[in-house]
Tab-separated table of C-alpha atoms in Angstrom:
chain	number	residue	atom	x	y	z
A	1	UNK	CA	32.690	126.438	21.487
A	2	UNK	CA	35.678	128.532	20.493
A	3	UNK	CA	38.141	125.914	21.687
A	4	UNK	CA	36.721	123.369	19.195
A	5	UNK	CA	37.497	124.838	15.750
A	6	UNK	CA	37.280	121.317	14.259
A	7	UNK	CA	33.473	121.353	14.631
A	8	UNK	CA	32.312	122.842	11.347
A	9	UNK	CA	29.245	120.956	10.115
A	10	UNK	CA	26.668	118.382	11.162
A	11	UNK	CA	28.814	115.324	10.507
A	12	UNK	CA	31.385	116.605	13.016
A	13	UNK	CA	28.765	116.546	15.774
A	14	UNK	CA	27.547	113.123	14.682
A	15	UNK	CA	31.107	111.861	14.971
A	16	UNK	CA	31.295	113.277	18.527
A	17	UNK	CA	28.098	111.494	19.509
A	18	UNK	CA	29.435	108.215	18.147
A	19	UNK	CA	32.698	108.712	20.092
A	20	UNK	CA	30.948	109.434	23.379
A	21	UNK	CA	28.358	106.703	22.903
A	22	UNK	CA	31.092	104.257	22.014
A	23	UNK	CA	32.063	102.855	18.656
A	24	UNK	CA	31.962	99.348	20.132
A	25	UNK	CA	28.227	99.704	20.853
A	26	UNK	CA	27.353	100.470	17.238
A	27	UNK	CA	26.095	97.385	15.434
A	28	UNK	CA	28.447	96.130	12.757
A	29	UNK	CA	27.303	96.079	9.126
A	30	UNK	CA	29.008	95.111	5.902
A	31	UNK	CA	29.897	97.728	3.334
A	32	UNK	CA	27.252	97.978	0.634
A	33	UNK	CA	27.360	99.661	-2.723
A	34	UNK	CA	26.251	99.324	-6.292
A	35	UNK	CA	28.890	97.906	-8.590
A	36	UNK	CA	29.049	99.808	-11.863
A	37	UNK	CA	31.118	99.311	-14.956
A	38	UNK	CA	33.461	102.150	-15.737
A	39	UNK	CA	32.659	103.702	-19.103
A	40	UNK	CA	32.684	107.019	-20.881
A	41	UNK	CA	29.622	109.215	-20.736
A	42	UNK	CA	27.769	110.571	-23.772
A	43	UNK	CA	29.755	113.804	-23.885
A	44	UNK	CA	33.066	111.948	-23.853
A	45	UNK	CA	31.936	109.511	-26.553
A	46	UNK	CA	30.844	112.328	-28.895
A	47	UNK	CA	34.110	114.164	-28.230
A	48	UNK	CA	36.144	111.071	-29.128
A	49	UNK	CA	34.157	110.552	-32.333
A	50	UNK	CA	34.603	114.208	-33.332
A	51	UNK	CA	38.352	114.070	-32.774
A	52	UNK	CA	38.657	110.815	-34.732
A	53	UNK	CA	36.687	112.178	-37.709
A	54	UNK	CA	38.464	115.536	-37.852
A	55	UNK	CA	41.877	113.920	-37.504
A	56	UNK	CA	41.065	111.340	-40.187
A	57	UNK	CA	40.087	114.214	-42.499
A	58	UNK	CA	43.537	115.756	-42.146
A	59	UNK	CA	43.078	118.329	-39.399
A	60	UNK	CA	45.529	118.537	-36.498
A	61	UNK	CA	44.300	119.063	-32.955
A	62	UNK	CA	45.705	122.031	-31.057
A	63	UNK	CA	45.411	123.029	-27.407
A	64	UNK	CA	45.504	126.729	-26.544
A	65	UNK	CA	45.305	128.722	-23.324
A	66	UNK	CA	41.902	129.446	-21.772
A	67	UNK	CA	43.263	132.773	-20.538
A	68	UNK	CA	43.521	135.576	-23.096
A	69	UNK	CA	43.671	139.369	-23.178
A	70	UNK	CA	40.669	141.723	-23.701
A	71	UNK	CA	42.221	143.125	-26.881
A	72	UNK	CA	41.729	139.732	-28.573
A	73	UNK	CA	38.018	140.526	-28.834
A	74	UNK	CA	38.856	143.676	-30.812
A	75	UNK	CA	41.013	141.693	-33.219
A	76	UNK	CA	37.985	139.683	-34.410
A	77	UNK	CA	35.800	142.798	-34.750
A	78	UNK	CA	33.280	142.044	-32.006
A	79	UNK	CA	30.712	144.820	-31.642
A	80	UNK	CA	30.475	146.671	-28.345
A	81	UNK	CA	27.099	145.096	-27.520
A	82	UNK	CA	28.194	141.536	-28.333
A	83	UNK	CA	27.492	139.198	-25.389
A	84	UNK	CA	30.977	137.726	-25.749
A	85	UNK	CA	32.375	140.974	-24.354
A	86	UNK	CA	30.850	140.029	-20.989
A	87	UNK	CA	33.943	138.199	-19.808
A	88	UNK	CA	35.350	137.160	-16.444
A	89	UNK	CA	38.511	138.955	-15.323
A	90	UNK	CA	41.121	137.414	-13.049
A	91	UNK	CA	41.786	139.258	-9.784
A	92	UNK	CA	45.476	138.411	-9.831
A	93	UNK	CA	46.579	137.728	-13.452
A	94	UNK	CA	50.191	136.741	-13.949
A	95	UNK	CA	50.359	138.824	-17.132
A	96	UNK	CA	48.059	141.163	-19.035
A	97	UNK	CA	48.177	138.664	-21.923
A	98	UNK	CA	46.304	136.150	-19.740
A	99	UNK	CA	43.962	138.333	-17.714
A	100	UNK	CA	40.467	137.118	-18.750
A	101	UNK	CA	38.681	133.836	-19.444
A	102	UNK	CA	37.922	133.553	-23.152
A	103	UNK	CA	34.358	133.729	-24.447
A	104	UNK	CA	35.264	132.595	-27.980
A	105	UNK	CA	37.921	130.300	-29.432
A	106	UNK	CA	38.301	132.199	-32.686
A	107	UNK	CA	41.194	134.482	-31.582
A	108	UNK	CA	43.147	131.492	-30.287
A	109	UNK	CA	42.776	129.491	-33.501
A	110	UNK	CA	43.713	132.469	-35.712
A	111	UNK	CA	46.777	133.093	-33.592
A	112	UNK	CA	47.898	129.500	-34.214
A	113	UNK	CA	47.306	129.967	-37.957
A	114	UNK	CA	49.358	133.182	-37.991
A	115	UNK	CA	52.202	131.580	-36.058
A	116	UNK	CA	52.425	128.623	-38.443
A	117	UNK	CA	52.253	130.779	-41.566
A	118	UNK	CA	55.098	132.892	-40.190
A	119	UNK	CA	57.128	129.695	-40.012
A	120	UNK	CA	56.475	128.790	-43.666
A	121	UNK	CA	53.745	126.220	-42.966
A	122	UNK	CA	51.664	127.355	-45.938
A	123	UNK	CA	49.063	124.574	-45.935
A	124	UNK	CA	47.365	124.163	-42.607
A	125	UNK	CA	44.281	122.559	-41.063
A	126	UNK	CA	43.669	122.643	-37.308
A	127	UNK	CA	40.857	122.249	-34.759
A	128	UNK	CA	40.279	122.519	-31.020
A	129	UNK	CA	37.561	121.310	-28.663
A	130	UNK	CA	37.585	123.411	-25.515
A	131	UNK	CA	35.366	125.460	-23.242
A	132	UNK	CA	34.450	129.117	-23.274
A	133	UNK	CA	33.340	130.853	-20.100
A	134	UNK	CA	30.507	133.268	-19.372
A	135	UNK	CA	29.705	134.994	-16.062
A	136	UNK	CA	26.547	133.805	-14.327
A	137	UNK	CA	24.123	136.638	-13.659
A	138	UNK	CA	22.459	135.133	-10.594
A	139	UNK	CA	25.161	135.339	-7.971
A	140	UNK	CA	28.835	136.363	-7.960
A	141	UNK	CA	29.566	133.348	-5.759
A	142	UNK	CA	28.664	130.884	-8.508
A	143	UNK	CA	31.218	129.442	-10.861
A	144	UNK	CA	31.339	130.536	-14.483
A	145	UNK	CA	29.005	129.077	-17.076
A	146	UNK	CA	31.221	126.697	-19.057
A	147	UNK	CA	30.173	125.928	-22.651
A	148	UNK	CA	32.140	123.489	-24.856
A	149	UNK	CA	32.914	124.669	-28.380
A	150	UNK	CA	34.517	123.175	-31.466
A	151	UNK	CA	36.516	125.533	-33.637
A	152	UNK	CA	38.780	124.937	-36.606
A	153	UNK	CA	40.562	126.687	-39.450
A	154	UNK	CA	42.034	125.770	-42.800
A	155	UNK	CA	44.176	127.667	-45.288
A	156	UNK	CA	46.309	127.015	-48.350
A	157	UNK	CA	43.976	124.483	-49.976
A	158	UNK	CA	42.897	125.385	-53.530
A	159	UNK	CA	39.611	124.628	-55.263
A	160	UNK	CA	38.821	123.973	-58.913
A	161	UNK	CA	36.488	126.302	-60.772
A	162	UNK	CA	35.470	125.459	-64.332
A	163	UNK	CA	37.873	123.869	-66.814
A	164	UNK	CA	40.027	122.714	-63.872
A	165	UNK	CA	41.172	126.275	-63.099
A	166	UNK	CA	42.801	126.333	-59.664
A	167	UNK	CA	41.392	129.039	-57.397
A	168	UNK	CA	43.022	129.906	-54.067
A	169	UNK	CA	39.988	130.287	-51.787
A	170	UNK	CA	41.528	129.049	-48.561
A	171	UNK	CA	39.778	125.695	-48.882
A	172	UNK	CA	36.171	126.512	-47.964
A	173	UNK	CA	34.642	123.497	-49.710
A	174	UNK	CA	37.264	121.197	-48.223
A	175	UNK	CA	36.395	122.518	-44.768
A	176	UNK	CA	32.663	122.190	-45.443
A	177	UNK	CA	33.240	118.602	-46.570
A	178	UNK	CA	35.041	117.840	-43.315
A	179	UNK	CA	32.142	119.278	-41.303
A	180	UNK	CA	29.710	117.240	-43.429
A	181	UNK	CA	31.656	114.070	-42.582
A	182	UNK	CA	31.403	114.904	-38.881
A	183	UNK	CA	27.649	115.515	-39.026
A	184	UNK	CA	27.100	112.333	-41.048
A	185	UNK	CA	29.050	110.304	-38.486
A	186	UNK	CA	26.921	111.750	-35.679
A	187	UNK	CA	23.697	111.403	-37.730
A	188	UNK	CA	22.840	115.083	-37.358
A	189	UNK	CA	20.451	116.596	-39.887
A	190	UNK	CA	21.543	120.108	-40.772
A	191	UNK	CA	20.961	123.010	-43.102
A	192	UNK	CA	23.199	125.857	-44.216
A	193	UNK	CA	21.703	129.342	-44.261
A	194	UNK	CA	23.427	132.487	-45.503
A	195	UNK	CA	24.265	134.638	-42.491
A	196	UNK	CA	26.526	137.334	-41.111
A	197	UNK	CA	28.707	136.872	-38.051
A	198	UNK	CA	31.358	138.926	-36.285
A	199	UNK	CA	34.814	138.132	-37.621
A	200	UNK	CA	33.481	136.455	-40.774
A	201	UNK	CA	33.389	137.717	-44.360
A	202	UNK	CA	29.898	138.995	-45.329
A	203	UNK	CA	28.560	137.009	-48.259
A	204	UNK	CA	30.925	134.105	-47.590
A	205	UNK	CA	29.433	132.908	-44.319
A	206	UNK	CA	26.707	130.412	-43.417
A	207	UNK	CA	24.950	129.504	-40.202
A	208	UNK	CA	24.514	125.776	-39.579
A	209	UNK	CA	21.127	124.928	-38.091
A	210	UNK	CA	19.391	121.721	-37.092
A	211	UNK	CA	15.681	122.309	-36.650
A	212	UNK	CA	15.385	125.296	-34.315
A	213	UNK	CA	18.868	124.771	-32.876
A	214	UNK	CA	21.855	126.782	-34.131
A	215	UNK	CA	24.908	124.545	-34.342
A	216	UNK	CA	27.418	127.197	-35.363
A	217	UNK	CA	28.957	129.235	-38.158
A	218	UNK	CA	31.265	128.393	-41.052
A	219	UNK	CA	32.834	130.797	-43.517
A	220	UNK	CA	35.818	132.825	-44.582
A	221	UNK	CA	37.521	135.038	-42.022
A	222	UNK	CA	36.982	138.762	-42.596
A	223	UNK	CA	39.868	140.463	-44.439
A	224	UNK	CA	40.245	143.081	-41.693
A	225	UNK	CA	40.487	140.310	-39.087
A	226	UNK	CA	43.206	138.599	-41.120
A	227	UNK	CA	44.977	141.945	-41.380
A	228	UNK	CA	44.844	142.292	-37.589
A	229	UNK	CA	46.695	138.986	-37.325
A	230	UNK	CA	49.047	139.879	-40.197
A	231	UNK	CA	47.781	136.942	-42.260
A	232	UNK	CA	48.171	137.474	-46.004
A	233	UNK	CA	46.297	134.303	-47.095
A	234	UNK	CA	42.583	133.586	-47.155
A	235	UNK	CA	41.539	131.516	-44.128
A	236	UNK	CA	38.299	129.580	-43.662
A	237	UNK	CA	37.015	129.057	-40.124
A	238	UNK	CA	34.206	127.201	-38.391
A	239	UNK	CA	32.963	127.784	-34.852
A	240	UNK	CA	30.417	125.299	-33.494
A	241	UNK	CA	28.496	125.064	-30.229
A	242	UNK	CA	29.651	121.611	-29.180
A	243	UNK	CA	27.014	121.365	-26.446
A	244	UNK	CA	24.294	121.547	-29.124
A	245	UNK	CA	26.151	118.972	-31.213
A	246	UNK	CA	26.249	116.596	-28.230
A	247	UNK	CA	22.507	117.133	-27.728
A	248	UNK	CA	21.706	116.399	-31.394
A	249	UNK	CA	24.130	113.501	-31.951
A	250	UNK	CA	22.710	109.997	-32.424
A	251	UNK	CA	25.100	107.284	-31.324
A	252	UNK	CA	22.834	104.288	-31.929
A	253	UNK	CA	22.924	102.702	-35.367
A	254	UNK	CA	19.972	101.167	-37.199
A	255	UNK	CA	20.296	99.169	-40.398
A	256	UNK	CA	17.873	98.371	-43.208
A	257	UNK	CA	17.954	95.282	-45.370
A	258	UNK	CA	19.319	95.626	-48.882
A	259	UNK	CA	16.671	96.653	-51.457
A	260	UNK	CA	15.012	93.818	-53.363
A	261	UNK	CA	13.793	95.933	-56.273
A	262	UNK	CA	15.816	98.048	-58.719
A	263	UNK	CA	15.967	101.830	-58.682
A	264	UNK	CA	15.466	104.349	-61.483
A	265	UNK	CA	17.868	107.290	-61.678
A	266	UNK	CA	17.223	110.635	-63.326
A	267	UNK	CA	19.382	113.752	-63.572
A	268	UNK	CA	17.834	117.179	-63.273
A	269	UNK	CA	19.679	120.419	-64.142
A	270	UNK	CA	17.903	123.729	-63.562
A	271	UNK	CA	18.884	127.368	-63.989
A	272	UNK	CA	17.826	129.635	-61.120
A	273	UNK	CA	18.655	133.068	-59.753
A	274	UNK	CA	21.776	133.454	-57.619
A	275	UNK	CA	19.578	134.271	-54.613
A	276	UNK	CA	17.971	130.805	-54.684
A	277	UNK	CA	19.805	128.363	-52.434
A	278	UNK	CA	20.299	124.684	-53.106
A	279	UNK	CA	18.708	123.931	-49.724
A	280	UNK	CA	15.445	125.554	-50.894
A	281	UNK	CA	15.449	123.471	-54.057
A	282	UNK	CA	16.242	120.292	-52.128
A	283	UNK	CA	13.302	120.926	-49.793
A	284	UNK	CA	10.897	121.071	-52.762
A	285	UNK	CA	12.487	118.026	-54.419
A	286	UNK	CA	12.106	115.972	-51.249
A	287	UNK	CA	8.553	117.134	-50.540
A	288	UNK	CA	7.167	116.619	-54.049
A	289	UNK	CA	9.119	113.388	-54.625
A	290	UNK	CA	7.483	111.869	-51.555
A	291	UNK	CA	7.899	108.160	-50.880
A	292	UNK	CA	9.069	107.396	-54.409
A	293	UNK	CA	12.161	109.602	-54.149
A	294	UNK	CA	14.820	107.654	-52.253
A	295	UNK	CA	17.829	109.944	-52.621
A	296	UNK	CA	18.778	113.398	-53.938
A	297	UNK	CA	22.345	114.620	-54.466
A	298	UNK	CA	23.700	117.880	-55.830
A	299	UNK	CA	26.549	116.999	-58.190
A	300	UNK	CA	27.203	120.165	-60.189
A	301	UNK	CA	27.194	123.945	-59.766
A	302	UNK	CA	27.952	125.944	-62.905
A	303	UNK	CA	28.223	129.628	-63.780
A	304	UNK	CA	29.534	130.940	-67.053
A	305	UNK	CA	28.946	130.349	-70.736
A	306	UNK	CA	25.271	129.936	-71.773
A	307	UNK	CA	24.121	130.840	-68.240
A	308	UNK	CA	22.524	134.319	-67.883
A	309	UNK	CA	24.165	136.957	-65.692
A	310	UNK	CA	22.960	136.706	-62.103
A	311	UNK	CA	21.951	133.077	-62.515
A	312	UNK	CA	23.473	129.661	-61.867
A	313	UNK	CA	22.927	126.085	-62.898
A	314	UNK	CA	22.380	123.383	-60.282
A	315	UNK	CA	22.322	119.720	-61.300
A	316	UNK	CA	20.869	116.963	-59.133
A	317	UNK	CA	20.912	113.194	-59.262
A	318	UNK	CA	17.533	111.726	-58.241
A	319	UNK	CA	17.048	108.076	-57.312
A	320	UNK	CA	13.508	106.644	-57.322
A	321	UNK	CA	12.644	103.367	-55.600
A	322	UNK	CA	9.959	101.721	-53.472
A	323	UNK	CA	10.312	98.685	-51.237
A	324	UNK	CA	7.408	96.532	-52.419
A	325	UNK	CA	7.598	96.592	-56.223
A	326	UNK	CA	9.487	97.655	-59.329
A	327	UNK	CA	8.599	101.181	-60.411
A	328	UNK	CA	7.437	101.796	-63.964
A	329	UNK	CA	8.695	104.609	-66.176
A	330	UNK	CA	5.205	106.108	-66.176
A	331	UNK	CA	5.165	106.406	-62.363
A	332	UNK	CA	8.606	107.994	-62.266
A	333	UNK	CA	7.829	110.359	-65.151
A	334	UNK	CA	4.706	111.578	-63.398
A	335	UNK	CA	6.555	112.423	-60.181
A	336	UNK	CA	9.553	113.828	-62.041
A	337	UNK	CA	7.328	116.162	-64.075
A	338	UNK	CA	5.583	117.340	-60.909
A	339	UNK	CA	8.981	118.178	-59.442
A	340	UNK	CA	9.945	120.213	-62.515
A	341	UNK	CA	6.632	122.104	-62.460
A	342	UNK	CA	6.974	122.849	-58.743
A	343	UNK	CA	10.467	124.256	-59.224
A	344	UNK	CA	9.222	126.454	-62.065
A	345	UNK	CA	6.293	127.697	-59.999
A	346	UNK	CA	8.197	128.416	-56.776
A	347	UNK	CA	11.576	129.612	-58.047
A	348	UNK	CA	11.119	130.374	-61.744
A	349	UNK	CA	13.544	127.553	-62.506
A	350	UNK	CA	14.237	126.622	-66.109
A	351	UNK	CA	15.534	123.298	-67.337
A	352	UNK	CA	19.077	123.579	-68.583
A	353	UNK	CA	19.408	122.395	-72.155
């Protein structure tokens, strides 16, 4: 009835029935409920671990606005058909600078970099874990699709290239090392594949994948993007899908007993074409080495004197060991020679003298 605007849903009618029937006639019962221990969920635990690792590696956490302006997407050179241009606009924005919900964190992080560089902070490392928002295509009444992302940037950190020559590259390998620490802490297997991405420098960008899942992109910001932000230094950026990281993270820890038998270590340095990636070589090393090969590490990358033009030298440390006995030199030599032959056959690799 029109004179009862307080009746909205079923529970309102149920309450009326109870009132008319009489609360005193309803049998008393004690309150029941399951007692649970308050604790953080998986997403919160992974977020805390990520923040701890990134902070311990020297990055500072920043918090930026979720509302940005449409022109920010032009500043990072997004193509017209990029899905990140499908943004949600506010009906009543307070300012044009905060009129849409962001679909990428990259403009926000570059703006922080530019602001700090303008204030003479010449060495900088920052990160942010926040959500980006996409419109749902099913119904306009539904809330936005909210996807957590992890983005970070670093600049002003030099690298060393041959004979301890300092090269100002923005700190790409430092940033990659930080990301490696994060993935190791979360026990995520990953692979780096050369790729191109909007806003990133072609030829200096890699996609990070885990199986069939794309975790994100890491690389150097495109020079034209840096020019848009009036940044004169080289800046390295990573942008990760944090939802995929949460899905792939392993929080449980399993331990093995210390080895009872000694290992045998061998170094292997090969010269290959520039187009051959270390990941491809590692895949062959691991496959051919089989159960005898316990560990493989890349410890040197060299270009220059005595290396042909268009080629590079990659040096690996190989550790051989089995759990039930001590390996003989003959067993290790056999496997090691098979590895060398496989690398020659698949990649035309030559042993570096």
